[in-house]
Coordinates of C-alpha atoms in Angstrom, one line a residue:
Chain F
X1 CA -31.1 -1.4 -40.6
X2 CA -32.7 -4.7 -39.6
X3 CA -29.2 -5.9 -38.7
X4 CA -28.7 -3.1 -36.2
X5 CA -32.2 -3.5 -34.9
X6 CA -31.6 -7.3 -34.4
X7 CA -28.3 -6.6 -32.6
X8 CA -29.8 -4.0 -30.3
X9 CA -32.9 -6.0 -29.5
X10 CA -30.9 -9.2 -28.8
X11 CA -28.3 -7.5 -26.5
X12 CA -31.2 -5.7 -24.7
X13 CA -33.0 -8.9 -24.4
X14 CA -30.0 -10.7 -22.9
X15 CA -29.5 -7.8 -20.6
X16 CA -33.1 -7.8 -19.4
X17 CA -33.0 -11.5 -19.0
X18 CA -29.9 -11.3 -16.8
X19 CA -31.4 -8.5 -14.8
X20 CA -34.7 -10.3 -14.2
X21 CA -32.8 -13.5 -13.3
X22 CA -30.6 -11.6 -10.8
X23 CA -33.6 -9.8 -9.3
X24 CA -35.5 -13.0 -8.9
X25 CA -32.5 -14.8 -7.5
X26 CA -31.8 -12.1 -4.9
X27 CA -35.4 -12.3 -3.7
X28 CA -35.7 -16.1 -3.7
X29 CA -32.2 -16.7 -2.3
X30 CA -32.1 -13.8 0.1
X31 CA -30.1 -14.4 3.2
X32 CA -31.4 -12.6 6.3
X33 CA -28.7 -10.4 7.8
X34 CA -28.8 -9.9 11.5
X35 CA -29.4 -6.2 12.1
X36 CA -27.6 -6.4 15.4
X37 CA -24.5 -7.6 13.6
X38 CA -24.3 -4.4 11.6
X39 CA -24.8 -2.1 14.6
X40 CA -22.3 -4.2 16.7
X41 CA -19.7 -3.9 14.0
X42 CA -20.2 -0.2 13.8
X43 CA -19.6 0.4 17.5
X44 CA -16.4 -1.7 17.5
X45 CA -13.3 0.5 16.9
X46 CA -12.3 -1.3 13.7
X47 CA -8.6 -1.6 14.7
X48 CA -8.7 -5.4 13.8
X49 CA -6.1 -5.9 16.5
X50 CA -7.3 -9.4 17.5
X51 CA -7.0 -8.6 21.3
X52 CA -10.5 -10.1 21.8
X53 CA -9.2 -13.4 20.5
X54 CA -11.3 -13.3 17.3
X55 CA -10.3 -12.7 13.7
X56 CA -10.7 -8.9 13.7
X57 CA -13.7 -6.8 14.6
X58 CA -15.9 -8.6 12.1
X59 CA -15.2 -11.9 13.8
X60 CA -15.9 -10.5 17.2
X61 CA -19.1 -8.8 16.1
X62 CA -20.3 -12.1 14.6
X63 CA -19.5 -14.0 17.8
X64 CA -21.3 -11.3 19.8
X65 CA -24.4 -11.6 17.6
X66 CA -24.3 -15.4 17.9
X67 CA -24.5 -15.0 21.7
X68 CA -22.6 -16.5 24.5
X69 CA -19.6 -14.2 24.1
X70 CA -18.4 -11.8 26.8
X71 CA -19.1 -8.2 25.9
X72 CA -15.9 -6.8 27.6
X73 CA -13.3 -8.3 25.3
X74 CA -12.6 -5.3 23.2
X75 CA -9.6 -3.8 24.9
X76 CA -8.9 -0.8 22.6
X77 CA -12.5 0.2 22.8
X78 CA -12.6 0.0 26.5
X79 CA -15.6 0.8 28.7
X80 CA -17.5 2.9 26.1
X81 CA -17.6 0.1 23.6
X82 CA -18.5 -2.5 26.2
X83 CA -21.4 -0.3 27.3
X84 CA -22.6 0.1 23.7
X85 CA -22.3 -3.6 23.0
X86 CA -24.3 -4.3 26.2
X87 CA -27.0 -1.9 25.1
X88 CA -27.3 -3.5 21.7
X89 CA -27.5 -7.0 23.0
X90 CA -29.7 -6.0 26.0
X91 CA -27.3 -7.3 28.6
X92 CA -25.7 -5.4 31.5
X93 CA -22.5 -3.4 31.3
X94 CA -19.3 -5.3 32.1
X95 CA -16.2 -3.3 33.0
X96 CA -13.3 -3.7 30.7
X97 CA -9.9 -4.3 32.5
X98 CA -7.8 -2.1 30.4
X99 CA -4.4 -3.4 29.6
X100 CA -1.1 -1.9 28.7
X101 CA 2.1 -3.3 27.2
X102 CA 5.0 -3.7 29.5
X103 CA 8.7 -4.2 28.5
X104 CA 10.4 -6.7 30.7
X105 CA 13.9 -5.6 29.9
X106 CA 16.1 -2.6 30.8
X107 CA 19.0 -3.3 28.6
X108 CA 20.0 0.2 27.7
X109 CA 23.6 0.9 26.7
X110 CA 24.2 2.1 30.2
X111 CA 23.3 -1.3 31.7
X112 CA 24.4 -3.8 29.1
X113 CA 26.7 -3.9 26.0
X114 CA 26.7 -5.3 22.5
X115 CA 28.6 -8.6 21.8
X116 CA 29.0 -7.9 18.1
X117 CA 28.7 -5.2 15.5
X118 CA 25.6 -6.6 13.8
X119 CA 25.3 -5.5 10.2
X120 CA 22.6 -7.9 9.0
X121 CA 18.9 -7.3 8.2
X122 CA 17.6 -4.7 10.7
X123 CA 14.8 -6.6 12.3
X124 CA 14.5 -8.4 15.6
X125 CA 13.6 -11.7 14.0
X126 CA 16.6 -11.6 11.7
X127 CA 19.0 -10.5 14.5
X128 CA 17.9 -13.2 16.8
X129 CA 18.8 -15.9 14.3
X130 CA 22.5 -14.8 14.5
X131 CA 23.7 -16.0 17.9
X132 CA 20.6 -14.6 19.7
X133 CA 21.0 -11.0 18.6
X134 CA 23.6 -8.3 18.9
X135 CA 23.3 -7.7 22.7
X136 CA 25.3 -9.6 25.3
X137 CA 22.0 -10.8 26.8
X138 CA 20.2 -13.3 24.6
X139 CA 16.9 -12.8 26.6
X140 CA 16.5 -9.1 26.4
X141 CA 15.1 -6.6 24.0
X142 CA 16.7 -7.0 20.6
X143 CA 16.2 -3.3 19.9
X144 CA 15.3 -3.3 16.2
X145 CA 11.7 -2.3 16.8
X146 CA 9.6 -5.1 15.3
X147 CA 7.1 -4.2 18.0
X148 CA 7.2 -0.5 17.0
X149 CA 6.6 -1.5 13.3
X150 CA 3.5 -3.6 14.2
X151 CA 2.0 -1.2 16.7
X152 CA -1.2 0.3 15.2
X153 CA -1.1 3.3 17.5
X154 CA 2.5 4.3 17.2
X155 CA 2.9 3.8 20.9
X156 CA 6.3 2.2 20.8
X157 CA 9.7 3.8 20.1
X158 CA 13.1 2.4 20.3
X159 CA 15.4 4.5 22.5
X160 CA 18.9 3.5 23.3
X161 CA 18.4 -0.1 21.9
X162 CA 15.3 -0.6 24.1
X163 CA 11.6 -0.6 23.3
X164 CA 9.7 2.0 25.2
X165 CA 5.9 2.1 25.5
X166 CA 4.0 5.4 25.4
X167 CA 1.3 4.3 27.8
X168 CA -1.0 7.2 26.8
X169 CA -1.1 5.9 23.2
X170 CA -1.0 2.1 24.1
X171 CA -4.4 0.4 23.9
X172 CA -3.2 -2.9 25.2
X173 CA -4.0 -4.9 22.0
X174 CA -0.9 -7.1 22.6
X175 CA 0.3 -7.2 18.9
X176 CA 3.7 -6.2 20.1
X177 CA 3.7 -9.1 22.6
X178 CA 2.9 -11.5 19.9
X179 CA 5.6 -10.1 17.6
X180 CA 8.5 -9.8 20.0
X181 CA 10.7 -12.9 19.2
X182 CA 12.2 -12.8 22.7
X183 CA 8.8 -12.4 24.4
X184 CA 10.1 -9.4 26.3
X185 CA 6.8 -7.5 26.1
X186 CA 3.7 -8.7 27.9
X187 CA 0.4 -7.0 28.3
X188 CA -0.8 -6.5 31.9
X189 CA -3.8 -5.0 33.5
X190 CA -2.9 -1.3 33.8
X191 CA -3.4 -1.2 37.6
X192 CA -0.1 -3.0 38.3
X193 CA 2.4 -1.1 40.4
X194 CA 5.7 -3.0 40.1
X195 CA 7.5 -4.5 37.1
X196 CA 10.4 -6.9 36.8
X197 CA 12.4 -5.3 34.0
X198 CA 14.3 -8.4 33.1
X199 CA 13.6 -11.6 31.2
X200 CA 17.0 -13.4 31.7
X201 CA 16.8 -17.0 32.9
X202 CA 20.6 -17.4 33.4
X203 CA 22.2 -17.8 36.8
X204 CA 23.2 -14.6 38.7
X205 CA 26.9 -14.7 38.0
X206 CA 26.4 -15.1 34.3
X207 CA 24.0 -12.2 34.2
X208 CA 26.2 -9.9 36.2
X209 CA 28.8 -10.1 33.4
X210 CA 26.2 -9.0 30.8
X211 CA 23.9 -6.5 32.4
X212 CA 24.0 -4.4 35.5
X213 CA 20.2 -4.4 35.6
X214 CA 19.4 -8.1 35.3
X215 CA 17.5 -10.2 37.8
X216 CA 20.1 -12.4 39.6
X217 CA 17.6 -14.5 41.4
X218 CA 18.7 -13.4 44.9
X219 CA 15.2 -13.9 46.3
X220 CA 15.3 -10.7 48.4
X221 CA 12.0 -9.6 46.9
X222 CA 10.5 -13.0 47.5
X223 CA 11.3 -12.8 51.2
X224 CA 10.3 -9.2 51.6
X225 CA 6.9 -9.4 49.9
X226 CA 4.2 -9.2 52.6
X227 CA 1.6 -10.9 50.3
X228 CA 3.8 -13.7 49.0
X229 CA 3.1 -12.4 45.5
X230 CA 6.7 -12.9 44.2
X231 CA 8.3 -16.1 43.3
X232 CA 11.8 -16.6 41.8
X233 CA 11.4 -19.3 39.1
X234 CA 14.3 -20.2 36.8
X235 CA 16.5 -17.5 38.3
X236 CA 13.9 -14.8 37.5
X237 CA 11.6 -13.0 39.8
X238 CA 7.9 -13.2 38.7
X239 CA 5.2 -11.1 40.3
X240 CA 1.7 -12.6 40.7
X241 CA -0.4 -9.5 40.1
X242 CA -3.5 -11.2 41.6
X243 CA -1.8 -11.2 45.0
X244 CA 0.3 -8.0 44.7
X245 CA -0.8 -5.3 47.1
X246 CA 1.3 -2.7 45.4
X247 CA 3.4 -1.7 48.4
X248 CA 6.6 -1.5 46.3
X249 CA 8.9 -3.1 48.9
X250 CA 10.3 -5.4 46.3
X251 CA 11.5 -2.5 44.3
X252 CA 13.2 -1.0 47.3
X253 CA 15.2 -4.1 48.2
X254 CA 16.0 -5.3 44.7
X255 CA 19.8 -5.8 44.5
X256 CA 20.2 -4.8 40.9
X257 CA 17.1 -2.5 40.8
X258 CA 15.5 -4.6 38.1
X259 CA 12.2 -4.5 39.9
X260 CA 10.9 -1.0 39.4
X261 CA 7.9 1.0 40.4
X262 CA 5.4 0.9 37.6
X263 CA 5.3 4.7 37.6
X264 CA 9.0 4.6 36.7
X265 CA 8.2 2.0 33.9
X266 CA 5.7 4.5 32.6
X267 CA 2.4 2.9 33.5
X268 CA -0.5 4.6 35.4
X269 CA -2.2 5.9 32.4
X270 CA -5.5 6.4 34.1
X271 CA -4.3 7.4 37.5
X272 CA -1.9 10.0 36.0
Chain Z
X1 CA -11.6 -35.3 -30.4
X2 CA -10.1 -38.2 -28.4
X3 CA -8.9 -38.3 -24.9
X4 CA -5.3 -37.6 -26.0
X5 CA -6.3 -34.4 -27.7
X6 CA -8.0 -33.2 -24.4
X7 CA -4.9 -34.0 -22.4
X8 CA -2.8 -32.0 -24.9
X9 CA -5.2 -29.0 -24.6
X10 CA -5.1 -29.3 -20.8
X11 CA -1.3 -29.4 -20.5
X12 CA -0.7 -26.7 -23.0
X13 CA -3.2 -24.4 -21.2
X14 CA -1.5 -25.0 -17.9
X15 CA 2.2 -24.9 -18.9
X16 CA 2.8 -23.6 -22.4
X17 CA 0.1 -21.1 -22.9
X18 CA -0.2 -20.1 -19.3
X19 CA -2.6 -17.1 -19.2
X20 CA -0.7 -15.0 -16.7
X21 CA 2.9 -15.8 -17.6
X22 CA 2.7 -16.3 -21.3
X23 CA -0.3 -14.3 -22.5
X24 CA -0.2 -11.6 -19.8
X25 CA -3.9 -11.7 -19.1
X26 CA -5.2 -11.5 -15.5
X27 CA -2.2 -9.5 -14.3
X28 CA -4.1 -7.4 -11.8
X29 CA -5.0 -10.3 -9.5
X30 CA -1.6 -11.8 -10.2
X31 CA 0.1 -8.7 -8.7
X32 CA -2.7 -7.7 -6.3
X33 CA -3.7 -10.9 -4.5
X34 CA -0.4 -12.8 -4.6
X35 CA 1.0 -11.4 -1.3
X36 CA -0.2 -14.4 0.8
X37 CA -0.6 -18.0 -0.1
X38 CA -4.0 -18.3 1.4
X39 CA -5.6 -15.5 -0.6
X40 CA -3.7 -16.5 -3.7
X41 CA -5.2 -20.0 -3.6
X42 CA -8.7 -18.6 -2.8
X43 CA -8.5 -16.3 -5.7
X44 CA -7.3 -19.0 -8.0
X45 CA -10.0 -21.5 -7.1
X46 CA -12.6 -18.8 -7.7
X47 CA -11.0 -18.2 -11.1
X48 CA -11.1 -21.8 -12.1
X49 CA -14.7 -22.0 -11.0
X50 CA -15.7 -18.9 -12.9
X51 CA -13.8 -19.8 -16.0
X52 CA -15.6 -23.2 -16.2
X53 CA -19.0 -21.6 -15.6
X54 CA -18.6 -18.8 -18.1
X55 CA -17.3 -21.1 -20.8
X56 CA -20.2 -23.4 -20.3
X57 CA -22.6 -20.5 -20.8
X58 CA -20.8 -18.3 -23.4
X59 CA -20.0 -21.2 -25.9
X60 CA -23.6 -22.1 -26.5
X61 CA -24.5 -18.4 -26.8
X62 CA -21.9 -17.8 -29.4
X63 CA -22.6 -21.0 -31.4
X64 CA -26.4 -21.0 -31.2
X65 CA -27.3 -17.4 -30.9
X66 CA -24.7 -15.0 -32.3
X67 CA -23.2 -16.9 -35.2
X68 CA -26.4 -18.1 -36.8
X69 CA -27.8 -14.6 -36.8
X70 CA -24.6 -13.0 -38.1
X71 CA -23.9 -11.1 -34.9
X72 CA -20.4 -12.5 -34.2
X73 CA -19.1 -9.0 -33.8
X74 CA -21.2 -8.7 -30.6
X75 CA -19.1 -11.4 -29.0
X76 CA -17.2 -9.2 -26.5
X77 CA -20.0 -7.1 -25.2
X78 CA -22.4 -10.0 -24.9
X79 CA -19.8 -12.1 -23.2
X80 CA -19.0 -9.4 -20.6
X81 CA -22.6 -8.9 -19.9
X82 CA -23.3 -12.6 -19.5
X83 CA -20.2 -13.3 -17.4
X84 CA -20.9 -10.4 -15.0
X85 CA -24.5 -11.5 -14.5
X86 CA -23.4 -15.1 -14.1
X87 CA -20.8 -14.3 -11.4
X88 CA -23.4 -12.3 -9.5
X89 CA -25.9 -15.1 -9.7
X90 CA -23.3 -17.7 -8.6
X91 CA -22.4 -15.5 -5.7
X92 CA -26.0 -15.2 -4.6
X93 CA -26.5 -18.9 -4.9
X94 CA -23.3 -19.8 -3.0
X95 CA -24.3 -17.4 -0.2
X96 CA -27.6 -19.2 0.2
X97 CA -26.7 -22.8 -0.3
X98 CA -22.9 -23.3 0.1
X99 CA -22.0 -21.0 2.9
X100 CA -18.6 -22.5 3.4
X101 CA -17.5 -22.1 -0.2
X102 CA -18.9 -18.6 -0.2
X103 CA -16.9 -17.5 2.9
X104 CA -13.8 -19.3 1.4
X105 CA -14.0 -17.5 -1.9
X106 CA -15.1 -14.3 -0.1
X107 CA -14.3 -11.1 -1.8
X108 CA -12.6 -12.7 -4.7
X109 CA -15.7 -13.9 -6.5
X110 CA -17.0 -10.4 -7.4
X111 CA -13.4 -9.3 -8.2
X112 CA -13.3 -11.8 -11.0
X113 CA -16.4 -10.4 -12.7
X114 CA -14.4 -8.3 -15.2
X115 CA -11.1 -10.2 -15.1
X116 CA -9.6 -10.2 -18.5
X117 CA -8.3 -13.8 -18.2
X118 CA -11.9 -15.0 -17.9
X119 CA -13.0 -13.1 -20.9
X120 CA -9.8 -14.1 -22.7
X121 CA -10.5 -17.8 -22.1
X122 CA -14.1 -17.6 -23.4
X123 CA -13.0 -15.8 -26.6
X124 CA -10.0 -17.9 -27.1
X125 CA -12.2 -21.0 -27.1
X126 CA -14.2 -19.6 -29.9
X127 CA -11.2 -18.4 -31.9
X128 CA -9.4 -21.7 -31.7
X129 CA -12.6 -23.4 -33.0
X130 CA -12.9 -25.7 -30.0
X131 CA -15.9 -27.9 -29.4
X132 CA -17.9 -27.7 -26.2
X133 CA -15.9 -30.4 -24.3
X134 CA -12.6 -29.0 -25.5
X135 CA -13.6 -25.5 -24.5
X136 CA -14.4 -26.8 -21.0
X137 CA -11.1 -28.6 -20.7
X138 CA -9.3 -25.5 -22.0
X139 CA -11.1 -23.3 -19.4
X140 CA -10.2 -25.7 -16.6
X141 CA -6.5 -25.9 -17.8
X142 CA -6.3 -22.1 -18.0
X143 CA -7.7 -21.8 -14.5
X144 CA -5.2 -24.4 -13.3
X145 CA -2.4 -22.5 -15.0
X146 CA -3.6 -19.3 -13.2
X147 CA -3.5 -21.3 -9.9
X148 CA 0.0 -22.5 -10.6
X149 CA 1.3 -19.0 -11.4
X150 CA -0.4 -17.5 -8.3
X151 CA 1.0 -20.2 -5.9
X152 CA 4.5 -20.0 -7.3
X153 CA 4.5 -16.2 -7.3
X154 CA 3.2 -15.9 -3.8
X155 CA 6.2 -18.0 -2.7
X156 CA 8.6 -15.8 -4.7
X157 CA 7.0 -12.7 -3.3
X158 CA 7.4 -13.8 0.2
X159 CA 11.1 -14.3 -0.3
X160 CA 11.6 -11.0 -2.1
X161 CA 9.9 -9.1 0.6
X162 CA 11.8 -10.8 3.4
X163 CA 15.2 -10.2 1.8
X164 CA 14.9 -6.4 1.9
X165 CA 15.7 -5.2 -1.6
X166 CA 17.3 -1.8 -2.2
X167 CA 15.0 1.0 -1.4
X168 CA 14.5 2.0 -5.1
X169 CA 13.4 -1.6 -5.9
X170 CA 11.3 -2.2 -2.8
X171 CA 7.6 -2.9 -3.4
X172 CA 6.2 -3.0 -6.9
X173 CA 9.5 -2.7 -8.9
X174 CA 11.0 -5.9 -7.5
X175 CA 7.6 -7.6 -7.8
X176 CA 7.5 -6.8 -11.5
X177 CA 11.1 -7.9 -12.0
X178 CA 10.5 -11.2 -10.3
X179 CA 7.3 -11.6 -12.4
X180 CA 9.3 -11.1 -15.5
X181 CA 11.9 -13.7 -14.5
X182 CA 9.2 -16.2 -13.6
X183 CA 7.5 -15.5 -16.9
X184 CA 10.8 -16.1 -18.7
X185 CA 11.3 -19.4 -16.9
X186 CA 8.0 -20.6 -18.2
X187 CA 9.3 -20.2 -21.7
X188 CA 11.3 -23.3 -20.8
X189 CA 8.1 -25.3 -21.4
X190 CA 8.2 -24.4 -25.1
X191 CA 8.1 -27.6 -27.1
X192 CA 7.2 -29.8 -24.1
X193 CA 3.9 -30.8 -25.7
X194 CA 5.5 -31.7 -29.0
X195 CA 8.1 -33.8 -27.3
X196 CA 5.7 -35.6 -25.1
X197 CA 3.1 -36.4 -27.6
X198 CA 5.2 -36.3 -30.8
X199 CA 3.1 -34.0 -32.9

């Protein structure tokens, strides 16, 4: 009997000792948690997309609580989150420029062709390793949907070997832009009106053989633009959206119709 | 025991009696946290740390409290109790005083609380009749062995996941198969200690 008693008493004693030790330790070594941090983290969307430039929502909340960080960096959250964050921190509301992913390629089977019957691993990264992918153009969309796989909102689908963005679902987090091995996808402010749907840097004659949609660097758009917003660099037209007035003349004159009105490219989420 | 004996204990704990690959203890973190090298090393360092700490506490308890009072049969329950409390205490202390280590170990520290490898090491130390110093060396070696297994396996896993196994093997099946092969390869260390030190 005494053996059982001794065992029960000693285990209980060890248990109580541990409990007291932990209780004391948690009081003595308590670390003050910033209350704002908790509420900030709660109002962020929790997508952990990293569009703000921090390591997930926790990282952004910590940076916000520490101060000195802009409150409008959360792109998926948009204006409502920016407003809430501003209220918690006691600073004014800053408008969030919402962004949207844009595919700078139009290499559908109608416009371009395959140069091989690729049968390897069905990801863009793997396909690019084999002579730059299956398509004739080594700069364009590889068409295996690495971007679609990484998209947290299911906003991308591959249609006719080309990534398409559903702009109603796209939150502009830019994960697809980071993933795309050919850097065909970029995120842009979703007020843009024209898009160069080509990423090829080769000379015009070379592109002509590969894709009927490619930018041949003819500079018609550059000459036509009233605001001087377009420059052809490395045989590819590039639009400076800071200067672009949205008249759409470039899209009208484009020889290969690779500059398209953004409405055609599927943007104008808010206006539509 | 002399220095040579300690080296033998250390090497055999790392290679020959590797806790994960030879004794099949601590399999849950081995399969759960080995997806990325960063988290695998974080987990392993936390394991080494906790194994050392809990050995340093449980060995005296066994030798000076349980055995003299004829309560050796309480070993398991007391060890679990003490290790759990200890890990919590260490976590609180780290959070307060060594913030960098706390954020590096992160979520892995509480995860180890009831890890069977940690309990296994502390009980094995008693069963093998090790002294205090030998127990600490054995605990450190076991932790290092865990570290080795985790790092190797995270590399293996990276490759198996990239190489797109057949659908029926994808995920856990191929992971278990590669774990088995890795474990088999560690049997190649059988007899290494005897040959090195000529026992």
